[in-house]
Amino acid sequence: MIGMILLAVVAVMIFFGITAGFFREMGVANWVAFLVVLAFAIAAVFPPLVTGTNVSFSYAGFFLPLLLGVVMMFALGYGGNLLRAVVGALAVAGIVVATRIALPPVSDYRAAIPAICIVGFAGGITAFVIGRNRLAMLGATLTGIVLGDFITALLFRFVTGATGNLLQLGQNGIFDTIVLTVLVGGVTLEAVHLIARAVSRRRASGAPAFAEATTEAAEDNAFSHEEFGGVTEDDDLFDDYFNDDID
């Protein structure tokens, strides 16, 4: 329910072009993003696919996010962006496993809301901090949640036996978790970008109050710029850290 509501909000925002800038930075057209959201909404309606090996797969909670996550990983190419995305995916997977072990999936949807929210906010912020840019953040989120759910399902099925003979993948609130986590990561990333740009513009304009504060802070601190990451007054604040350098 949470996922469908948030997905509807995102679809409306995409339709009216509110998110055009976010997807343009990724090199994705707004209409393509709308089709992806529509695909998630349609996939969420279909019942899980049950195989003869007692394994059930959710289209919206397993197949589609796994496919998109892998595509995004390939789009990142080799280098630092891909490494950050992989590390971010492992971190998000760890959050999913820890949360779902502490709060095991239950049939009552309302009881699953705390786990959805914990993974959503913690996973989204973690994917943003590690991934740094939009594509790496999204790839880490999608693959990380699917991986974490897969590990948890194996633990419940073969270690505790809590799920009986059926191995459920992408179910029990995973779809809602994916949507919430992506939104939290995206909103956090955009908020930091806006703040960084505002500070950079203020520095470029040479606002006296800001210049005085910067000078006093530099005089009061004993460490050098190199010891603090090599940031100088000529750098655009945060631009080297929170960027989309894969375009």
XYZ file of N, CA and C in Angstrom:
741
model
N 0.822 -1.202 0.000
C 0.000 0.000 0.000
C 0.866 1.266 0.000
N 1.882 1.303 0.882
C 2.766 2.460 0.937
C 3.480 2.652 -0.395
N 3.957 1.559 -0.960
C 4.675 1.641 -2.218
C 3.807 2.176 -3.348
N 2.558 1.718 -3.436
C 1.671 2.159 -4.503
C 1.315 3.640 -4.356
N 1.119 4.083 -3.129
C 0.810 5.496 -2.903
C 1.998 6.372 -3.302
N 3.191 5.995 -2.846
C 4.391 6.765 -3.191
C 4.665 6.702 -4.691
N 4.417 5.554 -5.286
C 4.627 5.399 -6.728
C 3.671 6.298 -7.505
N 2.440 6.415 -7.026
C 1.479 7.309 -7.675
C 1.927 8.763 -7.579
N 2.469 9.143 -6.430
C 2.975 10.509 -6.262
C 4.129 10.779 -7.227
N 5.045 9.817 -7.330
C 6.180 9.960 -8.247
C 5.700 10.053 -9.690
N 4.711 9.235 -10.056
C 4.179 9.256 -11.417
C 3.591 10.627 -11.752
N 2.887 11.219 -10.804
C 2.319 12.552 -11.027
C 3.427 13.591 -11.192
N 4.454 13.504 -10.356
C 5.571 14.440 -10.443
C 6.298 14.311 -11.785
N 6.483 13.074 -12.235
C 7.139 12.866 -13.527
C 6.274 13.383 -14.661
N 4.978 13.129 -14.581
C 4.052 13.543 -15.644
C 4.062 15.055 -15.827
N 4.153 15.800 -14.740
C 4.155 17.260 -14.816
C 5.562 17.848 -14.926
N 6.570 16.982 -15.088
C 7.928 17.455 -15.335
C 8.680 17.953 -14.127
N 8.174 17.692 -12.932
C 8.827 18.189 -11.721
C 10.177 17.505 -11.515
N 10.269 16.260 -11.917
C 11.503 15.478 -11.704
C 12.402 15.454 -12.939
N 12.109 16.302 -13.925
C 12.869 16.255 -15.183
C 14.361 16.479 -14.956
N 14.703 17.424 -14.078
C 16.107 17.715 -13.812
C 16.833 16.539 -13.197
N 16.167 15.820 -12.294
C 16.794 14.666 -11.634
C 17.173 13.611 -12.657
N 16.241 13.275 -13.549
C 16.510 12.225 -14.529
C 17.410 12.724 -15.660
N 17.362 14.019 -15.954
C 18.237 14.554 -16.999
C 19.697 14.420 -16.607
N 20.012 14.606 -15.309
C 21.375 14.448 -14.833
C 21.864 13.012 -14.992
N 20.933 12.065 -15.055
C 21.286 10.660 -15.247
C 21.332 10.287 -16.723
N 20.921 11.219 -17.590
C 20.859 10.916 -19.009
C 19.630 10.109 -19.391
N 18.571 10.204 -18.583
C 17.332 9.457 -18.829
C 16.216 10.452 -19.131
N 15.495 10.213 -20.204
C 14.375 11.080 -20.560
C 13.239 10.922 -19.558
N 12.457 11.984 -19.391
C 11.372 11.964 -18.424
C 10.338 10.892 -18.768
N 10.052 10.698 -20.060
C 9.047 9.715 -20.452
C 9.524 8.284 -20.185
N 10.841 8.060 -20.277
C 11.382 6.734 -19.953
C 11.196 6.448 -18.460
N 11.465 7.446 -17.627
C 11.265 7.279 -16.184
C 9.793 6.996 -15.872
N 8.899 7.656 -16.597
C 7.463 7.419 -16.391
C 7.097 5.986 -16.747
N 7.664 5.460 -17.835
C 7.397 4.082 -18.228
C 7.920 3.094 -17.184
N 9.073 3.402 -16.586
C 9.618 2.529 -15.543
C 8.690 2.494 -14.335
N 8.211 3.668 -13.926
C 7.278 3.732 -12.801
C 5.993 2.982 -13.134
N 5.515 3.147 -14.353
C 4.306 2.434 -14.774
C 4.532 0.922 -14.760
N 5.720 0.495 -15.176
C 6.038 -0.928 -15.168
C 6.022 -1.485 -13.745
N 6.544 -0.725 -12.792
C 6.515 -1.156 -11.392
C 5.083 -1.267 -10.896
N 4.241 -0.294 -11.262
C 2.848 -0.313 -10.820
C 2.109 -1.523 -11.388
N 2.357 -1.831 -12.653
C 1.704 -2.991 -13.273
C 2.232 -4.288 -12.675
N 3.546 -4.368 -12.473
C 4.144 -5.578 -11.918
C 3.651 -5.853 -10.507
N 3.359 -4.780 -9.752
C 2.899 -4.958 -8.375
C 1.512 -5.593 -8.306
N 0.758 -5.517 -9.401
C -0.594 -6.076 -9.416
C -0.576 -7.593 -9.616
N 0.424 -8.086 -10.337
C 0.480 -9.507 -10.632
C 0.826 -10.318 -9.384
N 0.218 -11.476 -9.234
C 0.563 -12.353 -8.094
C 1.960 -12.935 -8.284
N 2.600 -13.363 -7.203
C 3.952 -13.927 -7.312
C 3.988 -15.159 -8.208
N 5.127 -15.355 -8.844
C 5.344 -16.531 -9.683
C 5.861 -17.660 -8.802
N 5.140 -18.765 -8.754
C 5.527 -19.913 -7.931
C 6.058 -21.003 -8.848
N 7.267 -21.452 -8.584
C 7.888 -22.491 -9.400
C 7.679 -23.859 -8.767
N 8.068 -24.877 -9.508
C 7.909 -26.239 -9.002
C 8.894 -26.594 -7.913
N 9.860 -25.715 -7.672
C 10.868 -25.962 -6.635
C 10.525 -25.268 -5.323
N 9.244 -24.924 -5.155
C 8.767 -24.265 -3.933
C 9.434 -22.909 -3.704
N 9.624 -22.180 -4.794
C 10.161 -20.823 -4.721
C 9.177 -19.881 -5.398
N 8.838 -18.782 -4.726
C 7.930 -17.793 -5.300
C 8.676 -16.483 -5.502
N 8.471 -15.880 -6.665
C 9.144 -14.635 -7.033
C 8.105 -13.532 -7.246
N 8.373 -12.372 -6.715
C 7.522 -11.211 -6.961
C 8.067 -10.440 -8.160
N 7.177 -10.048 -9.049
C 7.612 -9.300 -10.231
C 8.109 -7.905 -9.843
N 7.374 -7.225 -8.962
C 7.726 -5.861 -8.573
C 8.754 -5.807 -7.463
N 8.895 -6.900 -6.704
C 9.819 -6.899 -5.582
C 11.097 -7.665 -5.831
N 11.153 -8.383 -6.965
C 12.367 -9.156 -7.261
C 12.843 -8.977 -8.707
N 12.054 -9.435 -9.680
C 12.502 -9.435 -11.071
C 12.827 -8.032 -11.585
N 11.878 -7.108 -11.474
C 12.060 -5.773 -12.055
C 13.160 -4.979 -11.364
N 13.193 -4.902 -10.019
C 14.298 -4.158 -9.387
C 15.657 -4.786 -9.631
N 15.718 -6.118 -9.688
C 16.993 -6.777 -9.966
C 17.466 -6.439 -11.376
N 16.554 -6.465 -12.336
C 16.905 -6.138 -13.720
C 17.399 -4.701 -13.836
N 16.657 -3.764 -13.258
C 17.055 -2.356 -13.333
C 18.369 -2.112 -12.589
N 18.533 -2.752 -11.447
C 19.762 -2.573 -10.683
C 20.985 -3.045 -11.437
N 20.876 -4.196 -12.087
C 21.998 -4.721 -12.869
C 22.292 -3.822 -14.057
N 21.252 -3.334 -14.725
C 21.443 -2.420 -15.860
C 22.171 -1.153 -15.413
N 21.793 -0.626 -14.259
C 22.445 0.581 -13.754
C 23.897 0.314 -13.393
N 24.178 -0.856 -12.851
C 25.561 -1.207 -12.534
C 26.414 -1.245 -13.799
N 25.873 -1.829 -14.875
C 26.599 -1.871 -16.137
C 26.763 -0.468 -16.715
N 25.739 0.377 -16.538
C 25.804 1.745 -17.069
C 26.888 2.559 -16.378
N 27.197 2.224 -15.135
C 28.239 2.946 -14.410
C 29.621 2.683 -14.988
N 29.810 1.504 -15.620
C 31.114 1.163 -16.169
C 32.111 0.849 -15.058
N 33.352 0.600 -15.463
C 34.398 0.308 -14.487
C 34.920 1.604 -13.883
N 35.281 1.551 -12.607
C 35.845 2.726 -11.967
C 35.266 2.957 -10.584
N 35.492 4.157 -10.085
C 35.074 4.493 -8.737
C 33.577 4.481 -8.542
N 32.811 4.901 -9.555
C 31.357 4.916 -9.427
C 30.801 3.514 -9.219
N 31.306 2.559 -9.996
C 30.841 1.183 -9.851
C 31.236 0.617 -8.491
N 32.439 0.921 -8.041
C 32.885 0.437 -6.733
C 31.999 0.997 -5.627
N 31.684 2.284 -5.704
C 30.803 2.881 -4.689
C 29.414 2.251 -4.731
N 28.926 1.963 -5.929
C 27.603 1.349 -6.046
C 27.593 -0.049 -5.443
N 28.651 -0.819 -5.674
C 28.737 -2.175 -5.127
C 28.826 -2.132 -3.604
N 29.682 -1.258 -3.086
C 29.804 -1.119 -1.630
C 28.477 -0.655 -1.030
N 27.825 0.284 -1.704
C 26.524 0.757 -1.231
C 25.487 -0.347 -1.228
N 25.503 -1.198 -2.264
C 24.558 -2.312 -2.325
C 24.781 -3.285 -1.172
N 26.043 -3.564 -0.857
C 26.342 -4.465 0.256
C 25.894 -3.855 1.586
N 26.094 -2.545 1.726
C 25.670 -1.872 2.960
C 24.149 -1.899 3.102
N 23.442 -1.629 2.014
C 21.977 -1.661 2.049
C 21.490 -3.078 2.333
N 22.138 -4.072 1.726
C 21.766 -5.462 1.985
C 21.934 -5.802 3.463
N 23.011 -5.316 4.069
C 23.221 -5.550 5.490
C 22.119 -4.943 6.340
N 21.668 -3.749 5.957
C 20.567 -3.097 6.688
C 19.288 -3.912 6.561
N 19.030 -4.418 5.362
C 17.823 -5.225 5.135
C 17.863 -6.489 5.984
N 18.989 -7.197 5.964
C 19.112 -8.444 6.720
C 18.939 -8.189 8.220
N 19.648 -7.179 8.732
C 19.564 -6.883 10.166
C 18.152 -6.498 10.583
N 17.496 -5.674 9.767
C 16.151 -5.215 10.109
C 15.135 -6.336 10.052
N 15.208 -7.153 9.017
C 14.207 -8.216 8.861
C 14.439 -9.384 9.822
N 15.664 -9.506 10.330
C 15.891 -10.493 11.385
C 15.334 -9.977 12.713
N 15.556 -8.689 12.971
C 15.029 -8.093 14.202
C 13.505 -7.980 14.161
N 12.960 -7.694 12.983
C 11.517 -7.564 12.800
C 11.093 -8.508 11.677
N 10.931 -9.787 11.965
C 10.627 -10.778 10.918
C 9.342 -10.443 10.170
N 9.282 -10.789 8.879
C 8.080 -10.546 8.082
C 6.876 -11.283 8.665
N 5.731 -10.617 8.655
C 4.496 -11.216 9.162
C 3.395 -11.004 8.131
N 2.321 -11.755 8.281
C 1.208 -11.663 7.333
C 0.446 -10.349 7.482
N 0.439 -9.775 8.678
C -0.256 -8.510 8.923
C 0.590 -7.368 8.364
N 0.051 -6.672 7.364
C 0.819 -5.623 6.702
C 1.157 -4.487 7.657
N 0.242 -4.142 8.533
C 0.485 -3.037 9.462
C 1.668 -3.319 10.377
N 1.874 -4.582 10.725
C 3.007 -4.937 11.580
C 4.328 -4.849 10.833
N 4.279 -4.849 9.488
C 5.506 -4.771 8.692
C 5.934 -3.337 8.418
N 5.089 -2.364 8.736
C 5.393 -0.964 8.444
C 6.668 -0.475 9.142
N 6.916 -0.809 10.429
C 8.168 -0.363 11.062
C 9.411 -0.826 10.318
N 9.443 -2.083 9.878
C 10.605 -2.595 9.144
C 10.756 -1.869 7.814
N 9.646 -1.607 7.143
C 9.684 -0.890 5.859
C 10.278 0.496 6.052
N 9.849 1.182 7.096
C 10.329 2.550 7.342
C 11.803 2.566 7.752
N 12.206 1.610 8.582
C 13.601 1.571 9.026
C 14.531 1.356 7.835
N 14.232 0.357 7.017
C 15.070 0.097 5.847
C 14.975 1.254 4.862
N 13.780 1.802 4.709
C 13.594 2.896 3.766
C 14.469 4.100 4.061
N 14.444 4.550 5.295
C 15.212 5.749 5.649
C 16.699 5.438 5.827
N 17.011 4.368 6.564
C 18.419 4.025 6.777
C 19.086 3.611 5.471
N 18.400 2.796 4.679
C 18.966 2.349 3.416
C 19.111 3.468 2.407
N 18.107 4.358 2.336
C 18.181 5.469 1.394
C 19.317 6.419 1.690
N 19.487 6.777 2.945
C 20.571 7.686 3.314
C 21.928 7.008 3.128
N 22.016 5.724 3.465
C 23.275 4.996 3.286
C 23.657 4.920 1.810
N 22.693 4.603 0.952
C 22.962 4.531 -0.489
C 23.388 5.887 -1.036
N 22.820 6.960 -0.519
C 23.203 8.304 -0.953
C 24.624 8.645 -0.523
N 24.941 8.375 0.732
C 26.261 8.727 1.260
C 27.366 7.956 0.543
N 27.144 6.675 0.304
C 28.176 5.863 -0.333
C 28.186 6.043 -1.845
N 27.011 6.059 -2.453
C 26.937 6.155 -3.902
C 27.343 7.487 -4.472
N 27.033 8.590 -3.763
C 27.383 9.962 -4.140
C 26.563 10.513 -5.295
N 26.305 9.747 -6.337
C 25.540 10.296 -7.452
C 24.258 9.500 -7.671
N 23.426 9.993 -8.566
C 22.091 9.447 -8.737
C 22.097 7.986 -9.190
N 22.846 7.698 -10.235
C 22.831 6.354 -10.799
C 23.412 5.334 -9.829
N 24.507 5.677 -9.168
C 25.108 4.766 -8.192
C 24.182 4.561 -6.998
N 23.501 5.625 -6.576
C 22.566 5.513 -5.460
C 21.408 4.592 -5.809
N 20.845 4.750 -7.010
C 19.720 3.913 -7.429
C 20.156 2.460 -7.620
N 21.316 2.257 -8.248
C 21.809 0.895 -8.434
C 22.074 0.208 -7.110
N 22.672 0.925 -6.163
C 22.941 0.357 -4.847
C 21.650 0.024 -4.112
N 20.653 0.880 -4.245
C 19.381 0.649 -3.563
C 18.669 -0.582 -4.101
N 18.518 -0.650 -5.416
C 17.755 -1.750 -6.015
C 18.436 -3.104 -5.794
N 19.711 -3.180 -6.129
C 20.407 -4.456 -5.967
C 20.611 -4.806 -4.495
N 20.836 -3.798 -3.667
C 21.057 -4.052 -2.246
C 19.836 -4.619 -1.551
N 18.665 -4.070 -1.837
C 17.449 -4.577 -1.194
C 17.120 -5.982 -1.684
N 17.276 -6.231 -2.984
C 17.017 -7.571 -3.514
C 17.986 -8.584 -2.900
N 19.266 -8.204 -2.812
C 20.259 -9.097 -2.219
C 19.970 -9.354 -0.752
N 19.643 -8.308 -0.015
C 19.326 -8.471 1.400
C 18.106 -9.342 1.629
N 17.087 -9.165 0.794
C 15.886 -9.988 0.904
C 16.198 -11.445 0.571
N 17.052 -11.666 -0.424
C 17.431 -13.040 -0.803
C 18.164 -13.738 0.344
N 19.109 -13.023 0.964
C 19.857 -13.607 2.088
C 18.921 -13.901 3.257
N 18.021 -12.962 3.544
C 17.079 -13.160 4.646
C 16.151 -14.331 4.388
N 15.672 -14.440 3.141
C 14.775 -15.546 2.794
C 15.475 -16.882 2.970
N 16.745 -16.956 2.578
C 17.498 -18.199 2.765
C 17.646 -18.533 4.251
N 17.920 -17.512 5.061
C 18.060 -17.749 6.502
C 16.758 -18.249 7.109
N 15.644 -17.622 6.755
C 14.354 -18.032 7.305
C 13.942 -19.421 6.807
N 14.304 -19.719 5.576
C 13.865 -20.998 4.991
C 14.713 -22.170 5.469
N 16.023 -22.023 5.453
C 16.895 -23.170 5.703
C 17.500 -23.193 7.106
N 17.475 -22.064 7.806
C 18.057 -22.037 9.150
C 16.985 -22.106 10.224
N 16.001 -21.220 10.139
C 14.952 -21.195 11.169
C 13.704 -21.957 10.761
N 13.486 -22.111 9.441
C 12.282 -22.793 8.978
C 11.019 -22.007 9.219
N 11.155 -20.670 9.396
C 10.001 -19.845 9.747
C 9.013 -19.689 8.604
N 9.469 -19.849 7.360
C 8.576 -19.665 6.214
C 8.084 -20.983 5.635
N 8.288 -22.075 6.337
C 7.812 -23.360 5.850
C 8.632 -23.858 4.668
N 7.959 -24.480 3.700
C 8.653 -25.056 2.554
C 8.764 -24.090 1.373
N 8.195 -22.904 1.487
C 8.175 -21.964 0.373
C 9.212 -20.865 0.575
N 10.085 -20.716 -0.415
C 11.093 -19.657 -0.389
C 10.517 -18.441 -1.088
N 10.198 -17.390 -0.330
C 9.537 -16.201 -0.869
C 10.568 -15.108 -1.136
N 10.632 -14.660 -2.369
C 11.577 -13.623 -2.767
C 10.836 -12.399 -3.280
N 11.200 -11.240 -2.732
C 10.589 -9.989 -3.164
C 9.207 -9.738 -2.607
N 8.851 -10.412 -1.527
C 7.503 -10.278 -0.958
C 7.586 -9.766 0.474
N 6.451 -9.736 1.136
C 6.386 -9.306 2.540
C 6.904 -7.877 2.725
N 6.441 -6.973 1.876
C 6.780 -5.560 2.038
C 8.026 -5.100 1.313
N 8.669 -5.959 0.520
C 9.899 -5.567 -0.168
C 9.627 -4.508 -1.230
N 8.523 -4.638 -1.961
C 8.187 -3.634 -2.972
C 8.034 -2.256 -2.335
N 7.305 -2.182 -1.231
C 7.132 -0.907 -0.529
C 8.471 -0.381 -0.028
N 9.314 -1.285 0.437
C 10.638 -0.889 0.931
C 11.482 -0.292 -0.186
N 11.426 -0.898 -1.365
C 12.206 -0.398 -2.498
C 11.781 1.013 -2.875
N 10.485 1.224 -2.998
C 9.981 2.548 -3.397
C 10.363 3.601 -2.367
N 10.161 3.302 -1.076
C 10.480 4.265 -0.026
C 11.977 4.558 0.023
N 12.806 3.532 -0.102
C 14.258 3.716 -0.041
C 14.761 4.572 -1.193
N 14.256 4.302 -2.393
C 14.650 5.105 -3.557
C 14.246 6.562 -3.376
N 13.052 6.792 -2.865
C 12.593 8.164 -2.660
C 13.424 8.889 -1.602
N 13.714 8.209 -0.500
C 14.518 8.831 0.556
C 15.910 9.169 0.036
N 16.536 8.232 -0.672
C 17.864 8.489 -1.232
C 17.846 9.618 -2.242
N 16.839 9.637 -3.117
C 16.751 10.689 -4.130
C 16.492 12.060 -3.543
N 15.572 12.133 -2.589
C 15.262 13.424 -1.962
C 16.465 13.944 -1.176
N 17.140 13.052 -0.451
C 18.331 13.465 0.307
C 19.411 13.982 -0.622
N 19.641 13.269 -1.722
C 20.660 13.683 -2.686
C 20.337 15.046 -3.277
N 19.092 15.254 -3.664
C 18.698 16.537 -4.252
C 18.808 17.668 -3.237
N 18.445 17.393 -1.978
C 18.531 18.425 -0.947
C 19.978 18.852 -0.726
N 20.890 17.880 -0.681
C 22.308 18.202 -0.493
C 22.848 18.965 -1.697
N 22.435 18.574 -2.897
C 22.867 19.282 -4.095
C 22.410 20.739 -4.061
N 21.173 20.967 -3.670
C 20.651 22.331 -3.623
C 21.412 23.183 -2.604
N 21.686 22.589 -1.438
C 22.434 23.318 -0.413
C 23.847 23.623 -0.904
N 24.493 22.629 -1.516
C 25.858 22.822 -2.008
C 25.909 23.900 -3.075
N 24.947 23.908 -3.983
C 24.917 24.919 -5.032
C 24.668 26.309 -4.466
N 23.775 26.377 -3.457
C 23.495 27.676 -2.843
C 24.739 28.226 -2.147
N 25.461 27.361 -1.433
C 26.689 27.794 -0.764
C 27.743 28.193 -1.776
N 27.856 27.430 -2.878
C 28.840 27.748 -3.916
C 28.546 29.089 -4.560
N 27.273 29.344 -4.844
C 26.901 30.641 -5.428
C 27.185 31.780 -4.473
N 26.943 31.535 -3.184
C 27.206 32.588 -2.205
C 28.689 32.877 -2.100
N 29.492 31.822 -2.160
C 30.942 32.013 -2.126
C 31.417 32.743 -3.370
N 30.853 32.386 -4.517
C 31.258 33.027 -5.769
C 30.870 34.499 -5.805
N 29.765 34.827 -5.154
C 29.328 36.224 -5.143
C 30.148 37.073 -4.194
N 30.953 36.431 -3.319
C 31.823 37.159 -2.400
C 31.072 37.877 -1.301
N 30.060 37.219 -0.726
C 29.307 37.830 0.363
C 30.239 38.137 1.528
N 30.272 39.391 2.014
C 31.216 39.786 3.066
C 31.101 38.952 4.338
N 29.867 38.737 4.776
C 29.695 38.017 6.038
C 30.269 36.605 5.922
N 30.023 35.971 4.789
C 30.529 34.610 4.604
C 32.047 34.608 4.485
N 32.606 35.634 3.803
C 34.056 35.712 3.634
C 34.745 35.903 4.979
N 34.173 36.765 5.838
C 34.758 36.988 7.152
C 34.716 35.710 7.981
N 33.586 35.011 7.926
C 33.465 33.777 8.705
C 34.465 32.732 8.223
N 34.664 32.655 6.902
C 35.616 31.696 6.350
C 37.031 32.023 6.777
N 37.382 33.327 6.751
C 38.730 33.751 7.138
C 38.997 33.455 8.602
N 38.013 33.779 9.469
C 38.189 33.535 10.890
C 38.319 32.043 11.168
N 37.515 31.227 10.481
C 37.588 29.781 10.696
C 38.935 29.230 10.264
N 39.481 29.771 9.161
C 40.781 29.304 8.679
C 41.887 29.677 9.653
N 41.784 30.858 10.265
C 42.811 31.298 11.207
C 42.739 30.528 12.517
N 41.514 30.118 12.907
C 41.354 29.431 14.185
C 41.751 27.967 14.126
N 41.782 27.390 12.931
C 42.088 25.969 12.802
C 43.553 25.760 12.503
N 44.154 24.757 13.161
C 45.582 24.511 12.990
C 45.870 23.591 11.822
N 44.826 22.822 11.325
C 45.099 21.876 10.263
C 45.101 22.581 8.916
N 45.767 21.956 7.950
C 45.848 22.514 6.606
C 44.694 22.031 5.768
N 44.528 22.635 4.568
C 43.491 22.191 3.662
C 43.726 20.769 3.205
N 44.992 20.400 3.025
C 45.280 19.057 2.576
C 44.853 18.027 3.597
N 44.988 18.355 4.902
C 44.609 17.422 5.949
C 43.095 17.269 6.043
N 42.367 18.196 5.466
C 40.911 18.146 5.527
C 40.317 17.865 4.150
N 41.033 17.045 3.388
C 40.504 16.616 2.108
C 40.956 17.456 0.950
N 41.842 18.414 1.160
C 42.353 19.203 0.068
C 41.384 20.217 -0.481
N 40.372 20.629 0.277
C 39.403 21.603 -0.204
C 39.973 23.005 -0.065
N 39.957 23.779 -1.128
C 40.438 25.147 -1.106
C 39.300 26.099 -1.411
N 39.575 27.394 -1.276
C 38.547 28.388 -1.497
C 38.123 28.456 -2.957
N 38.934 27.920 -3.866
C 38.594 27.954 -5.277
C 37.729 26.772 -5.700
N 37.540 25.816 -4.806
C 36.721 24.655 -5.132
C 35.253 24.985 -4.969
N 34.421 24.333 -5.777
C 32.978 24.413 -5.569
C 32.631 23.444 -4.456
N 32.028 23.958 -3.402
C 31.766 23.157 -2.211
C 30.950 21.923 -2.556
N 31.458 20.768 -2.154
C 30.806 19.467 -2.307
C 30.765 18.972 -3.749
N 31.169 19.778 -4.732
C 31.012 19.361 -6.120
C 31.824 18.124 -6.434
N 32.991 17.975 -5.785
C 33.820 16.813 -6.045
C 33.326 15.581 -5.314
N 32.458 15.790 -4.330
C 31.975 14.638 -3.567
C 30.582 14.207 -4.016
N 29.657 15.149 -4.054
C 28.312 14.836 -4.479
C 28.159 15.237 -5.937
N 28.474 14.343 -6.836
C 28.449 14.688 -8.245
C 27.881 13.555 -9.064
N 27.660 13.865 -10.336
C 27.238 12.852 -11.300
C 28.283 12.860 -12.410
N 29.441 12.261 -12.120
C 30.545 12.351 -13.053
C 30.571 11.191 -14.027
N 29.410 10.595 -14.272
C 29.340 9.494 -15.218
C 28.702 9.916 -16.528
N 28.226 11.167 -16.581
C 27.552 11.616 -17.795
C 28.546 11.749 -18.942
